Coordinates of C-alpha atoms in Angstrom, one line a residue:
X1 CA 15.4 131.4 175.9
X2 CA 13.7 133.0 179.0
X3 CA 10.1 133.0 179.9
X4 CA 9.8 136.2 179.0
X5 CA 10.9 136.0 176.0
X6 CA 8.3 132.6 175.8
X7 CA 6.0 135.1 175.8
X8 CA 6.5 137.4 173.7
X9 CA 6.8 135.3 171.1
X10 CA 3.5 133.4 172.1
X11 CA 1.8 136.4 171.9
X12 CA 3.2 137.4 168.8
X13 CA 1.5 134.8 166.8
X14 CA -1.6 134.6 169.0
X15 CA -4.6 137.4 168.2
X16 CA -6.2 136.8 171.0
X17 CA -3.2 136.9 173.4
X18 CA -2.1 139.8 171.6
X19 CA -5.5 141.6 172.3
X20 CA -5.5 140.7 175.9
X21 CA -2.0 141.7 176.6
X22 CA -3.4 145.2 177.0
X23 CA -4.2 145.6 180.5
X24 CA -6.6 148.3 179.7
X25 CA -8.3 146.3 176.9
X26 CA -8.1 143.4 179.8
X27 CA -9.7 145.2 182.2
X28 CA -12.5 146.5 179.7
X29 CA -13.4 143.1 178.8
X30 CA -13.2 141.4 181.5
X31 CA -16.2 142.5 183.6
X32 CA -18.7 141.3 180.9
X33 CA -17.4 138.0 181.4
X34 CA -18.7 135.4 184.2
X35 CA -16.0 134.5 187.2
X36 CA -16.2 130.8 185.4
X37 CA -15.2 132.0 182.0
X38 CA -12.2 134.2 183.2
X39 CA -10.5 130.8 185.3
X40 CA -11.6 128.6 182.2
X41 CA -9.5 131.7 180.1
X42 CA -6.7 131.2 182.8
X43 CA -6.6 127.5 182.6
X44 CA -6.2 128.0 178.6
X45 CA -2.3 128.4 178.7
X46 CA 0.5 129.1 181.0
X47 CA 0.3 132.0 178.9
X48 CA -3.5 133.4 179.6
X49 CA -2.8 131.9 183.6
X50 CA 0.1 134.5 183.6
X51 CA -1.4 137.3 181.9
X52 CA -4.9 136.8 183.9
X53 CA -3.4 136.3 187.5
X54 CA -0.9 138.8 186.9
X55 CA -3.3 141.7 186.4
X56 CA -4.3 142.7 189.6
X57 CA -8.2 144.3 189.0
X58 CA -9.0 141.9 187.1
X59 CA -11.1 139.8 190.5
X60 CA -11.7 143.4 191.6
X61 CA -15.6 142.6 191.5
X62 CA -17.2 139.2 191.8
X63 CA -20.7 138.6 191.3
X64 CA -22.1 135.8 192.9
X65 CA -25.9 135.8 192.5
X66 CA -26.0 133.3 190.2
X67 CA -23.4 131.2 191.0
X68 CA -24.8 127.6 191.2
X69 CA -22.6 127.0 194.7
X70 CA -24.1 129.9 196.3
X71 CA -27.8 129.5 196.3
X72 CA -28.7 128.1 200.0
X73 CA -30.4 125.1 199.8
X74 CA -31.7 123.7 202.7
X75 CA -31.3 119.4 202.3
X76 CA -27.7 120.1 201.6
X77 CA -26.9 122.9 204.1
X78 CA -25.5 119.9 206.1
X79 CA -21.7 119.1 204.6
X80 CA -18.5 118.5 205.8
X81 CA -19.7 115.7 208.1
X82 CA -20.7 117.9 210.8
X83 CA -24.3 116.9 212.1
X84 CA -27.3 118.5 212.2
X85 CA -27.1 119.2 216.6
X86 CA -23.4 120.8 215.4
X87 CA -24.3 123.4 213.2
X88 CA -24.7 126.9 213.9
X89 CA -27.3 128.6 212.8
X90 CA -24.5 130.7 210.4
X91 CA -23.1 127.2 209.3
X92 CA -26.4 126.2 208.0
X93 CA -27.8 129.4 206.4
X94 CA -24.3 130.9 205.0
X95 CA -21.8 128.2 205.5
X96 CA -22.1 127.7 201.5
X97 CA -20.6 131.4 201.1
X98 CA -18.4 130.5 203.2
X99 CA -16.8 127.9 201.3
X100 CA -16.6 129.9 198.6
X101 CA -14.5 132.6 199.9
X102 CA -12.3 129.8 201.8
X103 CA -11.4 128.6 198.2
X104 CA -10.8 132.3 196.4
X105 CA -8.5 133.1 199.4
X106 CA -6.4 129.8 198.8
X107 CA -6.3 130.9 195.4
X108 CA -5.3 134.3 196.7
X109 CA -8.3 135.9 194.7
X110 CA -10.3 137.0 197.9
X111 CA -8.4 139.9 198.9
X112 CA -8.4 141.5 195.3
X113 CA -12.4 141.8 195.6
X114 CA -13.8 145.1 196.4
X115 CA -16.8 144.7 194.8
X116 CA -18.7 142.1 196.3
X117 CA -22.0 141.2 195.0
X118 CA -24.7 139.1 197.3
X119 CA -28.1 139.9 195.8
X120 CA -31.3 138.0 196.8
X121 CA -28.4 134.8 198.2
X122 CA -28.7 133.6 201.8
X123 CA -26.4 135.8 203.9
X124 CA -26.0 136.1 207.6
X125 CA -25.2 139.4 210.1
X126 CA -22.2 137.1 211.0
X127 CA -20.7 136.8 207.4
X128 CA -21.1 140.7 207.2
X129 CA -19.1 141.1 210.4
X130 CA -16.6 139.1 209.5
X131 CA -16.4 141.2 205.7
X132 CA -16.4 143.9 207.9
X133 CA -13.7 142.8 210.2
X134 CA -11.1 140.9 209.5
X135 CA -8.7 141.8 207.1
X136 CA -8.5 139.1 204.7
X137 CA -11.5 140.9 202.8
X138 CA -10.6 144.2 201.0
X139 CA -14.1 144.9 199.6
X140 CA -14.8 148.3 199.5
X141 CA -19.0 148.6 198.1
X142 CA -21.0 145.5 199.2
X143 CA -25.0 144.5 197.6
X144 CA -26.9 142.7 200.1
X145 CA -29.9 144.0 198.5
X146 CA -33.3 141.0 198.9
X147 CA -31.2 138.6 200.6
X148 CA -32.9 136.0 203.3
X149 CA -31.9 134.9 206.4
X150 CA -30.8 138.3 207.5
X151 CA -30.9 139.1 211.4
X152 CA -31.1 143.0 210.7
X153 CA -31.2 144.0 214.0
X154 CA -27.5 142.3 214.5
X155 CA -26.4 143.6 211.1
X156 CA -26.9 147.1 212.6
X157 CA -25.0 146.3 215.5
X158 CA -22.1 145.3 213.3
X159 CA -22.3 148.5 211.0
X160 CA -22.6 150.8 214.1
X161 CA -19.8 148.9 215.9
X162 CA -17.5 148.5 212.7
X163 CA -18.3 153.2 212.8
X164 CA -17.9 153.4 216.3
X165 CA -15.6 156.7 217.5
X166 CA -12.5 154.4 219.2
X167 CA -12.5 152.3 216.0
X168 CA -8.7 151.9 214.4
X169 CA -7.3 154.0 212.0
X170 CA -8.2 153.3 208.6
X171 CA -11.4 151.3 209.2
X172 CA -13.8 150.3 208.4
X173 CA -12.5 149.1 204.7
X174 CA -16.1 149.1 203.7
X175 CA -17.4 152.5 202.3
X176 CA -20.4 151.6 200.7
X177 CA -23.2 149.2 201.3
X178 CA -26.5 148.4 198.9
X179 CA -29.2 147.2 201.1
X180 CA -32.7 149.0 201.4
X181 CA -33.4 149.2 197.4
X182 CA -34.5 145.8 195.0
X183 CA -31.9 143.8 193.7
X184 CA -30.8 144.2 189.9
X185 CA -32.5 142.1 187.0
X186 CA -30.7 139.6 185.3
X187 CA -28.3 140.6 182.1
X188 CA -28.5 138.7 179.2
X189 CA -26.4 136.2 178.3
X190 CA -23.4 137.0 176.0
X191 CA -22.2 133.4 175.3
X192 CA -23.1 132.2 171.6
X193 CA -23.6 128.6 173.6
X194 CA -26.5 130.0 175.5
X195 CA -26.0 128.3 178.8
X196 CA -26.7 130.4 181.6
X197 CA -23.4 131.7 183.2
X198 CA -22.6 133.6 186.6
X199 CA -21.6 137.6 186.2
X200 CA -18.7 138.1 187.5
X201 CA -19.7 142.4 188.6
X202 CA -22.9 143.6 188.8
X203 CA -24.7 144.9 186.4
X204 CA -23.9 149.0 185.3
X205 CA -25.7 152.0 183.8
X206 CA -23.3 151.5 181.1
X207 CA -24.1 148.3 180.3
X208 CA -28.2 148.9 180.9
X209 CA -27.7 151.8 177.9
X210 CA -26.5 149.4 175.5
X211 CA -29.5 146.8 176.0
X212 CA -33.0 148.3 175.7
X213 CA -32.4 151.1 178.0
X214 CA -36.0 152.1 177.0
X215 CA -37.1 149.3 179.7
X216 CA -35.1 150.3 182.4
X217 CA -35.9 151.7 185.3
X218 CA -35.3 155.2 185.8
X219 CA -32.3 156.3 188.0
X220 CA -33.3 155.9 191.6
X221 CA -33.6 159.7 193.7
X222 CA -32.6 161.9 191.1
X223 CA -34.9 161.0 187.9
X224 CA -37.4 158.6 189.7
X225 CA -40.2 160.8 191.5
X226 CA -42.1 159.2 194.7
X227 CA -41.4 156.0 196.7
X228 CA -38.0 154.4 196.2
X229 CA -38.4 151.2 198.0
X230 CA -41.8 149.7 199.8
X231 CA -42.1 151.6 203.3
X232 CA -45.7 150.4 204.7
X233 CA -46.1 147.4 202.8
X234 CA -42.6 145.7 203.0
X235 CA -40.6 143.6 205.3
X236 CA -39.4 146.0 207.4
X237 CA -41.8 147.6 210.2
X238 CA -42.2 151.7 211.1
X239 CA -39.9 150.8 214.2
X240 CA -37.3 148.7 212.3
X241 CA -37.1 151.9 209.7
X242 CA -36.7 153.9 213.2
X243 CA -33.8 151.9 214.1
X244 CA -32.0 152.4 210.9
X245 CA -32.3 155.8 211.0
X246 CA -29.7 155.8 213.8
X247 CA -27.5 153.3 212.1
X248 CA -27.4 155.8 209.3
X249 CA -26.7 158.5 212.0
X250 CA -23.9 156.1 213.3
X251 CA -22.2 155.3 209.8
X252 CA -22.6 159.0 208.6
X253 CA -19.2 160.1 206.8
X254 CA -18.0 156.4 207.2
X255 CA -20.2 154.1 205.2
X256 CA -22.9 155.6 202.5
X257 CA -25.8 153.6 201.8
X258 CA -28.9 153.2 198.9
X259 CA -30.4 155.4 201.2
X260 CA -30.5 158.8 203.0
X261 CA -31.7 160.7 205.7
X262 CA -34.9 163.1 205.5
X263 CA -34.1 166.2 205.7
X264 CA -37.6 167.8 206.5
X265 CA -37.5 170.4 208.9
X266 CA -39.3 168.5 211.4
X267 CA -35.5 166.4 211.9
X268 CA -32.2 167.6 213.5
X269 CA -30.2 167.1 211.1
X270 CA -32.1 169.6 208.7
X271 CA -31.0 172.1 207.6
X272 CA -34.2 174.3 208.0
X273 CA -34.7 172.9 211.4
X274 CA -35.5 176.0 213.4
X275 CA -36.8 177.6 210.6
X276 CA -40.4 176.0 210.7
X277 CA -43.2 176.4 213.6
X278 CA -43.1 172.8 214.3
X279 CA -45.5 173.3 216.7
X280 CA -48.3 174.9 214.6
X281 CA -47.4 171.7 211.8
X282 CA -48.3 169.1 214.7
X283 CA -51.5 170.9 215.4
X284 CA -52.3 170.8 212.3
X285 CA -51.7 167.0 211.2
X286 CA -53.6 164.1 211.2
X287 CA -54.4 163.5 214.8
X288 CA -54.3 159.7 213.4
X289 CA -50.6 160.0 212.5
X290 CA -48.0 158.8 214.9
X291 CA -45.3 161.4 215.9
X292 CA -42.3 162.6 213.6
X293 CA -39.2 161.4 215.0
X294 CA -36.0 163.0 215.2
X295 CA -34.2 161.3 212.6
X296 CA -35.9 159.5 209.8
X297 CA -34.5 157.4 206.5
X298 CA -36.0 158.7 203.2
X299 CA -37.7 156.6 201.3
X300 CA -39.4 159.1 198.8
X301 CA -37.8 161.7 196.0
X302 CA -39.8 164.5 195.3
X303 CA -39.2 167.2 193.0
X304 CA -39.9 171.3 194.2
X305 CA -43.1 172.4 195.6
X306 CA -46.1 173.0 193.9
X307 CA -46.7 176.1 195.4
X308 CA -42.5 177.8 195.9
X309 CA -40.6 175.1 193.9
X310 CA -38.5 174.2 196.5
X311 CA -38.5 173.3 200.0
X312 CA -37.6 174.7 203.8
X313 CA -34.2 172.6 203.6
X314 CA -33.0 173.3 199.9
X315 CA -32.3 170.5 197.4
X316 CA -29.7 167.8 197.5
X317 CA -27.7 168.8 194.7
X318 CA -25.2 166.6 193.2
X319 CA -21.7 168.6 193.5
X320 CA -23.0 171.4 195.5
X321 CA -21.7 171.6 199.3
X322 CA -23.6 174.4 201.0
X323 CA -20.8 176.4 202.9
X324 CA -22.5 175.8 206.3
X325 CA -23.3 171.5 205.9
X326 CA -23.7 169.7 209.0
X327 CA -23.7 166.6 209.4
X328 CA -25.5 164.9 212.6
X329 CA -22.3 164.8 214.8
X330 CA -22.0 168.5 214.3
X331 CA -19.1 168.6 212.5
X332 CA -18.4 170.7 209.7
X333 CA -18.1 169.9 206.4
X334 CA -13.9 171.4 206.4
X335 CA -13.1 169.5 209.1
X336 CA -13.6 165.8 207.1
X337 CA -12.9 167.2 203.8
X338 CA -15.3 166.6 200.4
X339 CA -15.4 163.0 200.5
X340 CA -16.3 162.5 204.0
X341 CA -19.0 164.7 203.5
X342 CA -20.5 163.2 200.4
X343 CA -20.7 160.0 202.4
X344 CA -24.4 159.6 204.0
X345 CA -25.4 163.2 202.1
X346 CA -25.9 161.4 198.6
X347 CA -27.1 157.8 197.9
X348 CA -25.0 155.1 196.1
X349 CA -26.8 154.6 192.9
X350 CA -28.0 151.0 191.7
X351 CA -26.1 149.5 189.8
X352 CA -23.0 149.5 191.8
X353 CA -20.1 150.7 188.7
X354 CA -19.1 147.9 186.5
X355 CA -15.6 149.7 185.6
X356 CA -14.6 151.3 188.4
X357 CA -14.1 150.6 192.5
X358 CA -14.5 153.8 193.3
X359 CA -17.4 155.0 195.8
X360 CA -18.1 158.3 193.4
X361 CA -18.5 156.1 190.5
X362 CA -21.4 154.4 192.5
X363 CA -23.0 157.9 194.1
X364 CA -22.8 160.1 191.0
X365 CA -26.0 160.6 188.6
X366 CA -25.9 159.5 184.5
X367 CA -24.7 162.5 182.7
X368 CA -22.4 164.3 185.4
X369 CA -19.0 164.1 186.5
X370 CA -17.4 162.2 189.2
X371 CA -15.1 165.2 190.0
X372 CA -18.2 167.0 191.9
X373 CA -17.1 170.8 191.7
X374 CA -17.1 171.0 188.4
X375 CA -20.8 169.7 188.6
X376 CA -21.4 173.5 190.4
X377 CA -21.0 175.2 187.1
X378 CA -23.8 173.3 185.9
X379 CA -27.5 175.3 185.4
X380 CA -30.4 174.4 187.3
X381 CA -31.6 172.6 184.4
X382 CA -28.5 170.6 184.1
X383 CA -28.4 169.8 187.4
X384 CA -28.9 166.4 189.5
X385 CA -30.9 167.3 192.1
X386 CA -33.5 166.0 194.3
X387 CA -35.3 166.0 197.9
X388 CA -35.4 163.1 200.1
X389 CA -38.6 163.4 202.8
X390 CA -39.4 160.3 205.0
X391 CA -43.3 158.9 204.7
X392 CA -44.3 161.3 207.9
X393 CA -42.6 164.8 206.4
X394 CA -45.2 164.0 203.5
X395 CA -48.2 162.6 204.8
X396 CA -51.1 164.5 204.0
X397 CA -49.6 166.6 201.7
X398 CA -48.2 164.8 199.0
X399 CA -50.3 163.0 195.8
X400 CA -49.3 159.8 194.8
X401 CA -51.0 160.4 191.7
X402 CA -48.7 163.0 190.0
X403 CA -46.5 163.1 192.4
X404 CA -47.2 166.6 193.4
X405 CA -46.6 168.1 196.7
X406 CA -46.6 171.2 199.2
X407 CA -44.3 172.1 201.6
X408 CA -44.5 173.2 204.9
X409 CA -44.1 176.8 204.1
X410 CA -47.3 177.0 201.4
X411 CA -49.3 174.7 203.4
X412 CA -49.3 174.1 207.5
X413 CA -51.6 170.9 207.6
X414 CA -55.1 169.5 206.5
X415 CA -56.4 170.3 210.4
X416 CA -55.4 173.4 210.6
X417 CA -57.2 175.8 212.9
X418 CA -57.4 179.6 214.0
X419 CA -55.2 180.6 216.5
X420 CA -55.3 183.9 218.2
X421 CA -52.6 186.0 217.2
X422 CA -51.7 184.1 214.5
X423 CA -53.6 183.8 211.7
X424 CA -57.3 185.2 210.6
X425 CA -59.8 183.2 209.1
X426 CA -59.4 185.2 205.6
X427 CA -55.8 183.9 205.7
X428 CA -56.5 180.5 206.5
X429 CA -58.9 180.7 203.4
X430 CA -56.3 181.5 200.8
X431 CA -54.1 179.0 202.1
X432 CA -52.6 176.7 198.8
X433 CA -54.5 173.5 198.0
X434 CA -55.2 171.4 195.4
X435 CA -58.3 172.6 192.8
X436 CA -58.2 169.8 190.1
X437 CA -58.1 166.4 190.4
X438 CA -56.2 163.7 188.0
X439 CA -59.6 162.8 187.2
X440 CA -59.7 165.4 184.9
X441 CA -56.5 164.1 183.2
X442 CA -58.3 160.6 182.5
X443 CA -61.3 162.3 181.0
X444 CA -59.1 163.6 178.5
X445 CA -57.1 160.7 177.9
X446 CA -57.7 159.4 174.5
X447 CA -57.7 156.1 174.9
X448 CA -59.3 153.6 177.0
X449 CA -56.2 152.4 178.4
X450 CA -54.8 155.6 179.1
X451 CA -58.2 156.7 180.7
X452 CA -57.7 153.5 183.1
X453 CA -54.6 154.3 184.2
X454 CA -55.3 158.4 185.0
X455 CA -58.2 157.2 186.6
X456 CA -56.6 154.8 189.5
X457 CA -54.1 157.4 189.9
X458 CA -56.9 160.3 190.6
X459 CA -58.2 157.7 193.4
X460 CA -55.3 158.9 195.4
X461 CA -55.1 162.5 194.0
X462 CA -58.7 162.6 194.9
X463 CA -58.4 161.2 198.4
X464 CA -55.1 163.8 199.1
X465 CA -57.3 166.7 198.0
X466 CA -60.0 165.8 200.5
X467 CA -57.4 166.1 203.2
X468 CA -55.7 169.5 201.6
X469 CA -58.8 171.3 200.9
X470 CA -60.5 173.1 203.9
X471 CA -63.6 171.9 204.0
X472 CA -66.9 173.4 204.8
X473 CA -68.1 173.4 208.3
X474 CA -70.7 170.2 208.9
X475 CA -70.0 168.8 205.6
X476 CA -69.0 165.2 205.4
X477 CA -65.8 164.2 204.0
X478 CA -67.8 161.3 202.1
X479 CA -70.2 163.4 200.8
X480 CA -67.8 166.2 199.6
X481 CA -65.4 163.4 197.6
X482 CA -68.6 162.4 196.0
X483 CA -69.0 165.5 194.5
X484 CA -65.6 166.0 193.0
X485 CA -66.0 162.8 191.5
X486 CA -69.2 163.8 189.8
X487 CA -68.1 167.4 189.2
X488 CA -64.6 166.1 187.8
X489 CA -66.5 163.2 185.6
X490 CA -69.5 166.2 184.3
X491 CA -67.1 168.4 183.5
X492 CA -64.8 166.9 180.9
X493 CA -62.5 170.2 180.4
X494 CA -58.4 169.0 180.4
X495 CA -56.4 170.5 183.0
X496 CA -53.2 170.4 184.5
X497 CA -52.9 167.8 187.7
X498 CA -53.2 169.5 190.9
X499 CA -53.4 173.0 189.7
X500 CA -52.2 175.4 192.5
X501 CA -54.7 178.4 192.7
X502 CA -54.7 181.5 195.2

C-alpha cells in the first residue's frame, strides 16, 4: 500500500485528521493557535507532520511577543561562548532573535513568514536591515511597535535606503511596517490547561469582536477622534518626529506605515497648499510656537470643522482617489496604479489581519471592503473618512475637550490683527470662535462622576477658548478665564460643547 493511500485511510478513521485535512478549515484554525501548539500538532503523527508542513500558509504569521526565548534578558545575553569584549552591541541586545530565526530557517519555516510580529521585544536597526535585505525573509507587514533597544535614527536610514530610487526590481519585500502606535494587549488564553502560551499572529479586529469588544479600543484614525499616539510627552522629540517625516516622504508608495502625513495646507504635499494665505496664518499664530515645517507626520484624527465641516485639503476617504492625487515625488496617481497610491495615503490599522497577508486587509476600516472602489458608492454617512493634521496645523485651534476644531478657512489665528487692505475691524469681529465652554456640559451632568470628568475636560476647552476668542483690548487673559469659569459655573443652562455662533 502507498503512503498515500496510508493516509487516507488514517484519516478516515481519525475526526480530527479528517477535520484538518481541509486546508481552508486548516488555515481558519490555525492562527488561534500558539507556534508551540501547531509543532506539538506536527510532532503528533507522521500524519499531522505531513498535513501541517505541507500546507504552505500555515507559518504565514508568527507571533513572537510572548515567546519565552525572545524576551532580552540581560545576564544571559552572553551565549555561545563568545565573551563579553566579543560581542557586538546587536549580538547582545538582539542576538536571542537571532537564534530564533537561525532555527525556523533550518526547519525551512522562516521564509513562509510574512507576518512578523515583534511587539514591546528587544530589536535592533541591524535585525531590521537584514529583514529588509536579504532574501531569506519573505515577510511582507512587520510590528515593531514599543520595542527597546531601537537606534531610530539607523532604522530610518535602513527604510530610506531599502526605498531608495536605484533600488532592484521587486524590492523592498516589506510593504508594511507597525511602528509609531502602542503595541496590542494580550488575548486570552484558549487552552483548557491554562498555561500561558505564545500567539502565533497577532491579534485581529475579528478576533477583538468576539471577546468583549465593548472594551476595546476604538479603531485608530477613522473612529478614534484626537491624538493617536503621545507627541509631546513620548520618547520621541519634535526633531526626531521631523526626521520621520522625510522617511515617510522617502518610503511613500513603497512601504505604508501606522502613520501618515498631515495634510494641512501649511505642507507640500497638501492638497490645498496654495489655497491658504499662509502668510496671514503665521502672523496670526502663537508668536511662542515654533515654525510649521514642510512635511509633518500626523499624529491626530479630527473630524470636519466646526464652523464648514470640512477642511482646506478634503478628507481622507477610504476608497476615494481624487482624480488629481499627488503624492510628494510629483507623481501622479495613474502612473503607479491604485495600490501604489494607497501606500503612505491610508494608515495600516492595528491589529495587523489575523487571516490574511495582504497589505489591504491591514489598511481597510471595520465594515468596508477591501476592493476600495466599490467603497465610492458608499454615502457620506457610510463612509470611512477622516483628517490627519500634525500637532502645529492644530495648535491653537483645536479643544482637547470635545475634540472640536476650526480650520484655517473659518478662523486665521488667535493673534490675528488688522491689516490694511485686508480685513476691517467689523470683520475681524465676526470671525468664528468658541461661545460655550465644556463647563457647561459638567454642570449638567447628572452625576458626580460624570460632572468630574466634563469638568477636567472644560480645563482645556476653557484654556483653547481664551486663545480663540478676541479679547478685549487691556484685558488680562487671567482675568478674562476667571470669568468664564464663574459665568459658566452661575449659569447652569445645558448647552452644546463649543457652540459655533456668528
Amino acid at each position: 500500500m502507498t503512503h498515500s493511500a496510508n493516509l487516507s485511510t488514517e484519516i478516515r478513521h481519525n475526526a480530527l485528521l479528517q477535520l484538518l485535512a481541509n486546508s481552508l478549515v486548516l488555515n481558519h484554525t490555525t492562527p488561534y493557535l500558539s507556534s508551540y501548539d501547531v509543532l506539538n500538532l506536527a510532532a503528533t503523527s507522521r500524519t499531522f507532520r505531513y498535513i501541517v508542513y505541507s500546507t504552505p500558509h500555515i507559518f504565514s504569521r508568527l507571533d513572537l511577543t510572548t515567546v519565552r526565548k525572545a524576551q532580552y534578558i540581560e545576564e544571559k545575553s552572553s551565549r555561545g561562548g563568545e565573551s563579553e569584549g566579543e560581542q557586538t552591541e546587536d549580538d547582545v541586545y538582539s542576538g536571542h532573535l537571532r537564534r530564533i530565526f537561525s532555527s525556523l530557517r533550518c526547519l525551512d519555516i522562516l521564509r513562509h513568514v510574512q507576518v512578523l510580529c515583534l511587539d514591546g521585544l528587544s530589536v535592533t536597526s541591524e535585525l531590521v536591515h537584514e529583514i529588509l535585505t536579504d532574501p531569506t525573509y519573505s515577510v511582507k507587514i512587520l510590528s515593531i511597535r514599543d520595542v527597546v533597544n531601537m537606534n531610530e535614527g539607523k532604522l530610518r536610514a535602513a527604510l530610506q535606503y531599502a526605498c531608495r530610487p536605484s533600488r532592484p526590481e521587486g524590492t523592498p519585500r516589506l510593504k508594511g511596517l507597525y511602528l509609531f502606535g502602542p503595541k496590542d494587549s494580550a488575548r486570552p488564553d484558549l487552552s483548557n490547561s491554562g498555561a500561558s502560551t505564545p500567539t502565533s499572529t497577532c491579534s485581529s479586529t475579528s478576533w477583538a469582536a468576539g471577546t468583549g469588544a465593548a472594551d476595546q479600543e476604538p479603531e485608530a484614525w477613522y473612529t478614534k477622534r484626537g491624538a493617536q499616539f503621545p507627541v509631546l510627552n513620548g520618547s520621541r522629540t519634535i526633531s526626531e518626529w521631523a526626521s520621520w517625516a522625510s522617511t515617510l516622504i522617502a518610503c511613500y508608495s513603497n512601504i505604508a506605515f501606522d502613520a501618515v502625513l498631515c495634510t494641512g495646507p501649511r505642507h507640500l504635499n497638501s492638497r490645498a497648499w496654495g489655497t491658504v494665505n499662509i502668510e496671514a496664518l503665521n502672523a496670526a499664530k502663537n508668536p511662542a510656537s515654533a515654525d510649521v515645517p514642510i512635511h509633518a507626520v500626523a499624529t491626530h484624527s479630527l473630524g470636519g470643522c466646526a464652523g464648514c465641516g470640512s477642511a482646506p485639503e478634503g478628507w481622507t476617504i477610504w476608497g476615494e482617489e481624487p482624480p488629481a492625487e499627488r503624492d510628494p515625488h510629483e507623481r501622479r496617481a495613474s502612473e503607479g496604479g491604485t495600490m501604489t497610491t494607497d501606500i503612505g495615503r491610508f494608515p495600516l490599522l492595528a491589529p495587523p489581519p489575523l487571516h490574511s497577508v495582504s497589505l489591504k486587509s491591514a489598511m481597510c476600516p471595520t465594515g468596508q471592503s477591501v476592493y476600495t472602489r466599490l467603497s465610492q458608492f458608499r454615502s457620506k454617512d457610510e463612509q470611512a473618512r477622516f483628517i490627519p493634521r500634525c500637532y502645529d496645523c492644530i495648535r491653537d485651534r483645536y479643544c482637547t475637550g470635545c475634540n472640536k476644531w476650526w480650520c484655517e478657512t473659518c478662523y486665521v489665528g488667535p493673534w490675528a490683527s488688522v491689516h490694511d487692505g485686508e480685513a476691517s475691524q467689523a470683520k475681524m469681529t465676526d470671525l468664528a470662535r468658541v461661545t460655550k465652554s465644556c463647563w457647561d456640559a459638567a454642570i449638567a451632568s447628572t452625576t458626580p462622576n460624570e460632572f468630574a470628568l466634563a469638568a477636567v475636560e472644560a480645563t482645556a476647552c476653557l484654556i483653547t477658548r481664551a486663545r480663540i476668542t478676541p479679547r478685549a483690548t487691556g484685558a488680562p487673559l487671567e482675568a478674562e478665564l476667571a470669568s468664564d469659569i464663574l459665568s459658566s459655573i452661575d449659569s447652569a443652562v445645558p448647552q452644546p460643547l463649543c457652540n459655533m455662533t456668528a
